[in-house]
Amino acid sequence: MNTNYGIKIWSDNNFIIKNSTVNVNYKNKPSLLEITNNVRNKGYKGPILLRFPHLIKKQISTLYNEFNRAKKEFNYQGDFQAVFPLKVNQFPNFVNSLMEVSKTYNYGLEAGSKAELIIAMTHTPMGAPITVNGFKDKEMIALCFIAANMGHNITITIEGLGELETIIEVNHEFNKKREIPVIPKIGVRIRLHSAGIGIWAKSGGYSSKFGLTSTELLEAYELIQNNNLLEQLWMIHFHIGSQMSDISPLKKALREAGNIYADLKNRGASALNAINIGGGLAVEYSQHAHAKEINYALSEFANDVVFVLKEIAKNKEIAEPDIFTESGRFIASNHSVLIAPVLELFSQDYHEKSLRLKEINPPLIVELYDLWVSLNRATAREYLHDGLDHMESLLTLFDLGYIDLEDRSNTEILVNLIIKKSILLLKDDGTEELQKLQNKIQERYLVNFSTFQSLPDFWGLKQHFPMMPIDKLDIKPTNPATIWDITCDSDGEIAFDGELPLYLHDVDVTKDEYFLAFFLTGAYQEVLGMNHNLFTHPTEVIVEFDEEGNYTLEKLIESQNIMDVLDDMDYDKNWLDKKLKYQLEESTLINQTQKRELLGKLYLYLSENSYLKTIQASNEESS
Ligand SMILES: *Cc1c(COP(=O)(O)O)cnc(C)c1O
C-alpha cells in the first residue's frame, strides 16, 4: 500500500483520489474534506456519518442488471426479485433512501422481528414483496395476516413446524367466517447439508438455528396439504451465511435447494414458484491485494444461480422458478462513510520546543543533539543506529541514578526527532530495515470516534474496514499508525499490523485538522454498534446530488445529547436535572453570580452530544 490506501481494491470506483483529497466519484466529484468541513461549519463536531443514496441505487441496479443479463444469456424464464433484509440497517435515513432509489424495481423488504415487520409494512410499496423470516409467535403471524389484509404481497417463511401450526390456527381465526379468505403466502426455509464458510458461517448448514430438515419438510408439506394451504405455498428459502468469500458452497446449496424445490413441485405443490437464495453476497473490505476477501464477481454469482436452477428445472421437467435474493451487506455497505477527526498524535509532545536542555548536559545527550542536527540522507542510517544505541545507554544511566528526569525527557525527544528525520530522508529507499524500524515505532492516533459504536464487527470479529485520511494524499505518509478511539477501553484500538500496514501522516493537529475516513460501514455496523462509555450513534447526514451535479446535505440528525442518552437508559431526566441544580445551589464554595454562570455552562454541556470537541477548543475554554 502506497499513498492510495488500496482504494482501487475496495472502493469499486465510488471514491477516487484527486490531487491531495479523496473525492466522491459522482457528478461534480466533491471531496470528502469539503463535505466534512461543510457539516462542521454548521457547528457539528465529533464523528460524522455521511450517507450516499446514489451508491445504494448503484448496488440495487447492479444486482438487477447482472441477474437480468444472466437470465437473458441463459434464456431463463423465471423472474428475478430482491428484498432488503432490514436487520442489516434499519435506520430511517437509510431505509427511506433505499425505498426512494429503488422505486422502479419493485424492491421489497425482509423482516425478522415485529418491529422490523412494522417498518416493512409502512415502507414497502403495495405489491412489492415483503418476506418474514426468523422466529415468530402467534402475534407476529397475526401481523402478517393483517399486512395481507391491507393488500401487501407478504410471504411468511416457516422456520419450524410449530410456526406452521400457528399459521393454521391464525388462519382459522381470521378466515373462518369469510367467503374469500385473505392469507399471506407461505415459504419454507430448508436446512441444508452444505454450510457457508467464513466467520459468519453459522446461519447455513445442518447445525443452523433455522430451517426444516427433510423429515420436517415432508411433515410440513402434508400439514399444508391437509389444511388446504397448498395454494399459498410458493417459496423455498435458504440462506448460507454472510460475507461468502468463496462461491462453491453456494453452488452446492443451490443444487440441494433446487432438487428439494423440484421434488415438492412434482409432489403436487402447484403454487410453488420461487427459490429465495438468501443473502451472503460478499463485499471486498481489503485494502491490500494479498488479503482480498472474495474470489468471485457478481456476474459469476448471477451466472451460477441462473445456470444451476435452469439445469435442475430441465432435468426435473419443471418450470424455471422465480429467483429471490435477500442481499443486505452487498446493498448497504458502501453507502456510508464515517469521518472522524484525529484529536492527538501520541508522540506530538516529542517536539523540539519541548526540549529542556541545560547549561551543561550529559555527553551522550550532546551527542544525540549533534546527531539530530547533522543527520543527512547519506548519514541517516548510521546516525539512526547510533541514536538508538545512545538511548539504551541513557536509559540505563537513568535507572542507575546518574541522570535526571529532564535528561531522560531530552533523550526521548531527541531520539524521536532523529527517527522522524531519518524516516523522512529515507522514505523513498524502501529498504526492509527501514520498514522494520518504522513498524516498530508506531504512532498512536487518538481519533474522535468509538470502535464499539461505529465498527462493532472490528471489535467482535476482527473484520477489517478500509480506512484512510481524506486529505494530504499527495504526501507520502510515513507513520505506521495505531488507531485509538476515545472509549476508556483498551479494546478500542486498531493496532498497527505489519501484514496489513496502515501509514498515516505526521501532522500537528493543533495547527492542522486531520480526518480519517472509515468506509463500507453501511451494513450491520450501525445497529450492532453499542453505546459503550455512552458514545452514541454519530451525527449523520444524507449527501444528495442535484441536476447540476452539486451536492446538498439533507436530513441531518445530530448525535444524541447527553441528557437524551441518559434518558434512553431510563434515568429520570428531571431527577438528574434537579440533583445537579441542587448541588450547585447548595455549594458553599462559590457566590450567587458564579453559581448562575456555572449553571448556564452546565446546561450548555448537557445539550451537547457526548463526543469530544477538538483539543484546541477545550484549551481555548480553559485558558
Ligand atoms: C442476514 C440475512 C440476510 C442478509 O445477508 P447478507 O449477507 O447481509 O446479504 C439475508 N437473509 C436472511 C434470512 C438473513 O438472516
XYZ file of C-alpha atoms and ligand atoms in Angstrom:
638
model
C 0.000 0.000 0.000
C 1.369 3.293 -1.039
C -0.374 6.594 -0.774
C -3.550 5.180 -2.297
C -4.721 3.032 0.627
C -5.829 0.264 -1.723
C -8.680 2.448 -2.971
C -8.785 0.530 -6.264
C -9.340 -2.728 -4.388
C -12.214 -1.782 -2.106
C -13.895 1.332 -3.447
C -15.408 -0.103 -6.635
C -14.588 3.244 -8.199
C -17.036 5.013 -5.874
C -14.253 7.104 -4.402
C -11.144 8.383 -6.121
C -8.024 10.233 -5.140
C -7.822 13.608 -6.809
C -4.663 15.577 -6.078
C -4.482 15.649 -2.307
C -8.009 14.561 -1.368
C -10.333 11.600 -1.645
C -13.379 12.534 -3.680
C -16.797 11.100 -4.348
C -16.604 9.762 -7.901
C -20.036 11.055 -8.877
C -21.472 14.186 -10.508
C -19.251 17.137 -9.575
C -16.982 14.857 -7.568
C -16.781 16.808 -4.311
C -14.038 15.887 -1.886
C -14.956 14.265 1.404
C -12.951 17.044 3.024
C -15.189 19.709 1.527
C -18.340 17.868 2.607
C -16.929 17.310 6.078
C -15.972 20.946 6.506
C -19.391 21.942 5.305
C -21.045 19.879 8.056
C -18.582 21.025 10.702
C -19.056 24.650 9.780
C -22.683 24.244 10.750
C -21.405 23.573 14.245
C -21.385 19.779 14.323
C -18.192 18.368 15.739
C -17.298 14.815 16.582
C -17.613 11.915 14.147
C -19.916 12.333 11.163
C -21.624 9.582 9.216
C -22.156 10.534 5.574
C -24.800 8.633 3.618
C -24.723 8.472 -0.178
C -28.061 7.298 -1.619
C -26.619 7.219 -5.146
C -24.461 4.310 -4.003
C -27.478 2.367 -2.720
C -29.062 2.904 -6.104
C -25.920 1.724 -7.826
C -25.898 -1.525 -5.843
C -29.561 -2.250 -6.466
C -29.344 -1.586 -10.179
C -26.123 -3.574 -10.455
C -27.784 -6.522 -8.750
C -30.856 -6.408 -11.006
C -28.805 -5.755 -14.137
C -26.487 -8.676 -13.522
C -29.317 -11.108 -12.882
C -31.287 -9.843 -15.850
C -28.208 -10.191 -18.019
C -27.652 -13.753 -16.799
C -31.314 -14.596 -17.352
C -31.073 -13.373 -20.911
C -27.811 -15.149 -21.528
C -29.189 -18.485 -20.372
C -32.673 -17.801 -21.709
C -34.091 -18.248 -18.215
C -37.857 -17.922 -17.910
C -38.309 -17.183 -14.197
C -38.346 -13.643 -12.810
C -35.722 -12.017 -10.648
C -36.772 -10.179 -7.493
C -34.918 -8.840 -4.483
C -35.777 -7.749 -0.975
C -33.617 -5.927 1.533
C -33.137 -7.672 4.898
C -33.884 -4.967 7.442
C -31.609 -6.414 10.101
C -28.665 -5.086 8.073
C -29.675 -1.453 8.611
C -32.998 -0.183 9.963
C -32.058 3.467 10.367
C -34.752 5.678 8.828
C -32.309 7.816 6.870
C -31.083 4.638 5.238
C -34.431 2.871 4.755
C -36.114 5.962 3.316
C -33.249 6.493 0.892
C -33.381 2.806 -0.043
C -37.084 2.935 -0.847
C -36.653 6.188 -2.741
C -33.892 4.945 -5.039
C -35.445 1.503 -5.641
C -38.847 2.696 -6.840
C -38.553 1.299 -10.358
C -37.526 -2.174 -9.185
C -40.495 -3.450 -7.192
C -37.903 -3.925 -4.486
C -39.198 -5.107 -1.123
C -38.140 -5.592 2.474
C -37.415 -8.612 4.629
C -38.365 -8.520 8.312
C -37.089 -10.730 11.101
C -38.938 -9.266 14.069
C -42.206 -7.500 14.838
C -40.628 -4.068 14.854
C -38.944 -4.757 11.523
C -42.256 -6.023 10.177
C -43.852 -2.710 11.050
C -41.087 -0.917 9.141
C -41.701 -3.242 6.181
C -45.491 -2.725 6.284
C -45.118 1.039 6.301
C -42.252 1.428 3.837
C -42.815 -1.226 1.167
C -44.963 -0.051 -1.737
C -48.158 -2.113 -2.161
C -47.400 -5.108 -4.333
C -43.660 -5.168 -3.680
C -42.634 -8.306 -1.824
C -42.311 -8.484 1.954
C -40.744 -11.629 3.362
C -40.848 -12.501 7.046
C -38.123 -14.729 8.438
C -36.895 -15.677 11.883
C -38.706 -16.982 14.920
C -42.352 -15.966 15.111
C -45.048 -16.118 17.729
C -48.767 -16.019 17.147
C -48.880 -12.238 17.297
C -46.230 -11.875 14.648
C -48.055 -14.281 12.371
C -51.271 -12.345 13.004
C -49.419 -9.167 11.996
C -48.528 -10.883 8.719
C -52.222 -11.662 8.182
C -53.096 -8.031 8.888
C -50.475 -6.954 6.307
C -52.006 -9.359 3.772
C -55.437 -7.900 4.533
C -54.066 -4.443 3.760
C -53.115 -5.756 0.349
C -49.412 -6.390 0.921
C -47.603 -9.055 -1.033
C -46.304 -10.806 2.048
C -44.648 -14.187 2.492
C -44.249 -15.898 5.849
C -41.174 -18.099 5.834
C -41.716 -21.081 8.093
C -38.613 -21.811 10.132
C -40.074 -24.727 12.088
C -43.160 -26.939 12.259
C -44.558 -25.083 15.260
C -44.845 -21.934 13.189
C -46.843 -23.743 10.568
C -49.272 -24.953 13.221
C -49.663 -21.366 14.416
C -50.300 -20.177 10.869
C -53.083 -22.761 10.571
C -54.547 -21.547 13.856
C -54.350 -17.858 12.933
C -55.776 -18.599 9.504
C -58.745 -20.226 11.152
C -59.342 -17.214 13.385
C -59.001 -14.702 10.575
C -60.841 -16.505 7.826
C -63.417 -18.905 9.257
C -66.328 -16.536 8.658
C -65.141 -15.210 5.313
C -66.190 -16.314 1.900
C -62.981 -15.183 0.336
C -60.103 -15.792 2.731
C -57.077 -13.490 2.764
C -53.933 -15.423 3.585
C -50.260 -14.469 3.337
C -48.082 -16.522 1.034
C -46.077 -19.274 2.669
C -42.415 -20.049 2.221
C -40.401 -22.779 3.875
C -36.843 -22.399 4.982
C -34.874 -25.532 4.428
C -31.943 -26.752 6.411
C -29.107 -27.593 4.072
C -26.353 -30.099 4.385
C -23.899 -27.735 2.791
C -22.713 -24.965 5.059
C -21.392 -21.491 4.439
C -17.823 -20.554 5.149
C -16.066 -17.740 6.896
C -16.731 -16.050 10.201
C -20.483 -15.764 9.558
C -20.975 -19.397 8.518
C -23.349 -20.355 11.278
C -26.572 -19.383 9.510
C -26.206 -22.185 6.965
C -25.643 -25.856 7.398
C -27.095 -28.646 9.401
C -26.401 -27.185 12.813
C -28.007 -23.914 11.761
C -30.536 -22.270 14.035
C -33.020 -22.160 11.197
C -34.849 -24.282 8.712
C -36.633 -27.602 8.297
C -34.922 -30.958 7.890
C -36.171 -33.258 5.122
C -38.285 -35.151 7.628
C -39.866 -31.950 8.916
C -40.335 -30.712 5.382
C -42.354 -33.787 4.439
C -44.466 -33.344 7.567
C -44.928 -29.679 6.806
C -45.974 -30.479 3.265
C -48.654 -32.856 4.496
C -49.849 -30.384 7.100
C -50.104 -27.682 4.453
C -51.933 -30.017 2.120
C -54.369 -31.253 4.782
C -55.244 -27.696 5.753
C -55.936 -26.538 2.228
C -52.986 -24.179 2.166
C -51.147 -25.631 -0.836
C -52.245 -22.642 -2.891
C -50.232 -20.470 -0.509
C -47.014 -22.467 -0.590
C -44.937 -20.669 -3.142
C -41.368 -20.235 -1.946
C -38.383 -22.291 -0.859
C -35.874 -20.358 1.159
C -32.298 -20.828 2.281
C -29.501 -18.584 3.495
C -25.990 -19.921 3.783
C -24.445 -17.135 5.845
C -22.976 -13.724 5.305
C -19.833 -12.450 3.553
C -19.478 -15.578 1.443
C -15.860 -15.348 0.347
C -15.964 -18.372 -1.915
C -18.660 -19.299 -4.412
C -18.511 -23.098 -4.136
C -20.774 -23.511 -1.054
C -23.456 -21.508 -2.855
C -23.381 -23.844 -5.827
C -23.779 -26.839 -3.538
C -26.614 -25.182 -1.660
C -28.344 -24.287 -4.926
C -28.289 -27.894 -6.103
C -29.647 -29.061 -2.786
C -32.389 -26.429 -2.664
C -33.193 -26.791 -6.359
C -33.789 -30.507 -6.028
C -35.948 -30.021 -2.940
C -37.946 -27.449 -4.881
C -38.385 -29.813 -7.821
C -39.407 -32.690 -5.569
C -42.101 -30.612 -3.841
C -43.278 -29.261 -7.168
C -43.601 -32.755 -8.632
C -45.254 -33.950 -5.441
C -48.092 -31.501 -6.116
C -47.067 -28.137 -4.707
C -48.542 -26.480 -7.755
C -48.311 -22.887 -6.485
C -44.625 -23.246 -5.682
C -42.906 -20.746 -7.898
C -39.841 -19.198 -6.247
C -36.481 -20.007 -4.719
C -35.123 -17.477 -2.279
C -31.354 -17.801 -2.100
C -30.995 -15.504 0.927
C -28.037 -13.169 1.257
C -24.357 -13.794 1.562
C -23.088 -11.797 -1.394
C -19.768 -10.503 -0.119
C -18.097 -7.121 -0.045
C -14.395 -6.514 -0.600
C -13.174 -4.853 2.582
C -9.486 -5.405 1.981
C -7.009 -2.589 1.404
C -4.257 -4.991 0.454
C -4.028 -7.055 -2.718
C -2.639 -10.057 -0.848
C -5.548 -10.143 1.590
C -8.582 -9.994 -0.692
C -11.726 -11.444 0.818
C -13.658 -12.555 -2.271
C -12.837 -14.911 -5.114
C -15.800 -14.219 -7.374
C -17.612 -11.349 -9.074
C -21.328 -10.606 -9.016
C -21.580 -11.697 -12.663
C -20.266 -15.134 -11.758
C -22.635 -15.326 -8.799
C -25.632 -14.491 -11.001
C -24.499 -16.905 -13.728
C -24.135 -19.737 -11.252
C -27.548 -19.199 -9.703
C -29.332 -18.990 -13.039
C -27.388 -21.849 -14.599
C -27.824 -24.323 -11.732
C -31.535 -23.620 -11.373
C -32.074 -23.879 -15.105
C -30.322 -27.210 -15.224
C -32.350 -28.673 -12.379
C -35.608 -27.392 -13.882
C -34.721 -29.034 -17.171
C -33.743 -32.361 -15.630
C -36.804 -32.485 -13.412
C -39.091 -31.141 -16.116
C -40.500 -28.263 -14.148
C -40.892 -24.572 -14.943
C -37.903 -22.407 -14.081
C -38.589 -20.823 -10.679
C -38.522 -17.117 -9.911
C -35.291 -16.184 -8.153
C -35.350 -14.084 -4.995
C -32.341 -12.669 -3.232
C -32.050 -11.051 0.169
C -28.654 -9.425 -0.161
C -28.050 -6.985 2.638
C -24.348 -6.395 3.011
C -23.902 -6.006 -0.733
C -26.653 -3.386 -0.950
C -25.912 -1.318 2.157
C -22.179 -1.440 2.952
C -20.816 1.129 0.603
C -23.473 3.804 1.144
C -21.992 5.231 4.311
C -18.630 6.676 5.257
C -17.650 7.583 8.773
C -15.457 10.647 9.076
C -13.644 11.053 12.363
C -11.255 13.826 13.395
C -7.831 12.946 14.741
C -7.527 14.591 18.150
C -3.941 13.909 19.000
C -0.791 12.135 17.953
C 0.752 10.369 20.872
C 4.316 11.483 20.139
C 3.309 15.037 19.379
C 4.983 16.005 22.641
C 8.299 14.919 21.218
C 8.848 18.279 19.701
C 11.922 20.438 19.607
C 10.189 23.126 21.621
C 9.704 20.677 24.487
C 13.447 20.123 24.916
C 14.768 21.257 28.303
C 18.471 21.400 27.568
C 20.676 22.537 30.429
C 23.798 24.698 30.569
C 25.774 21.520 30.830
C 24.262 18.298 29.524
C 25.472 14.703 29.844
C 27.861 13.990 26.949
C 25.533 11.400 25.375
C 22.723 13.958 25.197
C 25.078 16.401 23.490
C 25.933 13.685 21.008
C 22.283 12.881 20.408
C 21.668 16.542 19.714
C 24.539 16.684 17.220
C 23.327 13.526 15.502
C 19.905 15.049 15.045
C 21.174 18.354 13.716
C 23.793 16.994 11.341
C 21.825 13.989 10.074
C 21.504 13.914 6.271
C 20.462 11.401 3.646
C 23.896 9.819 3.433
C 24.383 9.505 7.169
C 20.792 8.832 8.160
C 21.035 5.093 8.653
C 24.269 5.206 10.605
C 23.147 8.071 12.820
C 19.870 6.391 13.452
C 21.668 3.320 14.774
C 23.906 5.491 16.917
C 20.893 7.342 18.257
C 19.117 4.144 19.259
C 22.301 2.925 20.919
C 22.665 6.133 22.879
C 19.093 5.884 24.002
C 19.720 2.464 25.528
C 22.755 3.781 27.359
C 20.937 6.873 28.597
C 18.006 4.843 29.902
C 20.450 2.625 31.780
C 22.135 5.700 33.220
C 18.765 6.903 34.431
C 17.990 3.569 36.069
C 21.333 3.749 37.875
C 20.575 7.237 39.086
C 23.224 9.098 37.075
C 20.917 11.338 35.066
C 17.658 13.044 35.998
C 14.126 13.186 34.627
C 14.903 16.182 32.411
C 17.790 14.322 30.796
C 15.526 11.367 30.256
C 12.882 13.549 28.655
C 15.516 15.130 26.387
C 16.591 11.629 25.368
C 13.056 10.646 24.383
C 12.543 13.794 22.390
C 15.890 13.715 20.598
C 15.632 10.050 19.641
C 12.143 10.664 18.326
C 13.348 13.621 16.292
C 16.215 11.533 14.886
C 13.856 8.720 13.911
C 11.408 11.083 12.267
C 14.088 12.929 10.370
C 15.696 9.739 9.081
C 12.387 8.207 8.058
C 11.588 11.323 6.130
C 15.002 11.315 4.389
C 14.918 7.600 3.653
C 11.241 7.202 2.837
C 11.838 6.509 -0.839
C 14.538 3.916 -0.205
C 12.025 1.271 0.762
C 14.680 -0.798 2.479
C 13.464 -3.661 4.564
C 15.343 -2.423 7.578
C 13.699 0.945 7.452
C 10.365 -0.754 7.106
C 11.054 -2.826 10.204
C 12.152 0.186 12.145
C 9.159 2.159 11.010
C 6.856 -0.618 12.079
C 8.443 -0.706 15.487
C 7.949 2.942 16.222
C 4.260 3.265 15.579
C 2.473 6.477 16.099
C -0.767 6.366 18.055
C -3.553 8.448 16.614
C -6.288 9.337 19.048
C -9.430 9.532 16.929
C -12.756 11.037 17.924
C -14.999 8.018 17.493
C -15.856 4.746 19.188
C -14.978 1.418 17.568
C -17.709 -0.167 19.708
C -20.314 2.206 18.293
C -19.106 2.561 14.718
C -17.081 -0.568 13.863
C -18.502 -3.266 16.162
C -17.515 -6.026 13.747
C -13.909 -4.967 14.138
C -14.251 -5.324 17.877
C -16.241 -8.556 17.786
C -14.985 -10.334 14.688
C -11.772 -8.525 13.729
C -13.422 -7.568 10.454
C -11.202 -5.068 8.707
C -12.703 -1.872 7.288
C -10.887 0.295 4.755
C -9.617 3.480 6.331
C -7.630 6.417 5.077
C -7.036 10.108 5.638
C -9.240 12.324 3.470
C -6.513 14.883 2.811
C -2.743 15.173 2.230
C -2.851 12.311 -0.228
C -0.168 13.979 -2.343
C 2.274 13.445 0.516
C 3.715 10.063 1.332
C 2.562 9.007 4.787
C 5.429 7.798 6.955
C 3.970 6.957 10.341
C 2.947 3.365 10.946
C -0.348 4.024 12.664
C -2.240 2.557 15.538
C -5.718 3.996 15.957
C -7.042 4.702 19.415
C -10.685 5.522 19.861
C -11.937 7.720 22.703
C -13.506 4.986 24.808
C -11.739 4.102 28.041
C -11.454 0.521 26.854
C -8.151 -0.912 25.722
C -10.051 -2.950 23.118
C -10.923 0.344 21.433
C -7.758 0.170 19.401
C -6.967 -0.739 15.833
C -3.396 -1.825 16.325
C -0.779 -1.483 13.630
C -0.463 -4.757 11.761
C 2.760 -5.389 9.865
C 0.927 -7.742 7.497
C -1.750 -5.164 6.693
C 0.085 -1.939 7.442
C -1.588 1.428 7.715
C 0.585 4.516 7.365
C -0.648 7.966 8.242
C 0.804 11.435 8.002
C 2.901 13.182 10.550
C 0.677 16.111 11.352
C 0.427 18.694 14.055
C -3.285 18.605 14.776
C -3.097 21.693 16.910
C -2.356 23.577 13.685
C -3.914 21.467 11.008
C -7.080 19.361 11.107
C -6.661 15.749 10.033
C -9.604 13.443 9.396
C -9.790 9.707 8.932
C -12.499 8.106 6.848
C -13.785 4.599 7.517
C -15.510 3.067 4.517
C -18.043 0.271 3.931
C -19.677 0.817 7.297
C -23.272 0.821 5.982
C -24.126 -2.814 6.697
C -24.657 -4.153 10.216
C -22.306 -1.670 11.934
C -24.871 0.974 12.780
C -27.367 -1.229 14.510
C -24.857 -3.602 16.083
C -22.991 -0.571 17.383
C -23.230 -0.273 21.128
C -23.179 2.721 23.419
C -20.070 1.628 25.268
C -18.993 4.505 27.547
C -22.244 6.092 26.359
C -20.922 7.207 23.000
C -23.965 7.007 20.782
C -24.721 6.856 17.074
C -22.694 9.635 15.412
C -24.156 12.711 13.776
C -25.449 11.629 10.377
C -26.355 13.387 7.175
C -27.528 12.391 3.698
C -25.444 13.696 0.790
C -27.662 14.087 -2.264
C -26.779 15.348 -5.719
C -28.935 17.682 -7.770
C -29.372 18.062 -11.539
C -26.396 20.384 -11.815
C -24.272 17.832 -10.068
C -23.906 19.812 -6.860
C -24.391 18.117 -3.559
C -26.784 19.117 -0.814
C -26.864 17.992 2.798
C -30.231 16.553 3.804
C -31.884 15.253 6.956
C -29.032 15.927 9.329
C -29.528 14.189 12.669
C -27.142 15.160 15.433
C -25.729 12.565 17.759
C -27.906 12.386 20.895
C -27.285 14.950 23.601
C -26.073 13.829 26.992
C -29.458 14.050 28.725
C -31.206 12.069 25.992
C -28.546 9.375 26.173
C -29.255 9.013 29.889
C -32.992 9.209 29.337
C -32.672 6.282 26.918
C -31.099 4.265 29.708
C -34.178 5.025 31.770
C -32.556 7.538 34.042
C -35.103 10.099 35.149
C -34.072 13.247 33.282
C -35.930 15.521 35.678
C -34.347 13.949 38.692
C -30.846 14.259 37.211
C -31.588 17.842 36.351
C -32.861 18.703 39.825
C -29.991 16.923 41.505
C -27.372 18.812 39.512
C -29.090 22.134 40.123
C -29.468 21.432 43.819
C -25.795 20.587 44.237
C -24.765 23.826 42.600
C -27.228 25.892 44.624
C -26.156 24.320 47.890
C -22.455 24.705 47.222
C -20.703 26.909 49.791
C -17.617 27.336 47.620
C -18.932 29.974 45.241
C -21.223 33.010 45.234
C -24.600 33.534 43.522
C -23.185 35.121 40.370
C -20.693 32.308 39.953
C -23.457 29.777 40.521
C -25.597 31.316 37.819
C -22.697 31.345 35.420
C -21.857 27.708 36.061
C -25.465 26.692 35.733
C -25.511 28.259 32.269
C -22.382 26.344 31.312
C -23.762 23.123 32.718
C -26.942 23.384 30.674
C -24.967 24.115 27.551
C -22.899 20.972 28.045
C -25.939 18.844 28.767
C -27.481 19.911 25.489
C -24.459 18.767 23.511
C -23.550 15.286 22.329
C -21.075 13.222 24.263
C -18.287 13.081 21.685
C -15.206 15.201 22.226
C -14.810 18.632 20.792
C -11.381 19.257 19.372
C -8.482 19.517 21.764
C -7.954 23.134 20.691
C -11.475 24.020 21.686
C -11.015 22.649 25.164
C -7.738 24.532 25.506
C -9.407 27.744 24.495
C -12.005 27.322 27.165
C -9.606 26.604 29.956
C -7.308 29.494 29.051
C -28.953 -11.739 7.432
C -29.756 -12.345 6.409
C -29.641 -11.944 5.080
C -28.636 -10.916 4.625
O -27.366 -11.459 4.482
P -26.197 -10.599 3.798
O -25.017 -11.445 3.960
O -26.117 -9.316 4.513
O -26.554 -10.404 2.364
C -30.480 -12.499 4.147
N -31.390 -13.427 4.502
C -31.517 -13.846 5.780
C -32.515 -14.865 6.115
C -30.716 -13.326 6.766
O -30.841 -13.768 8.014
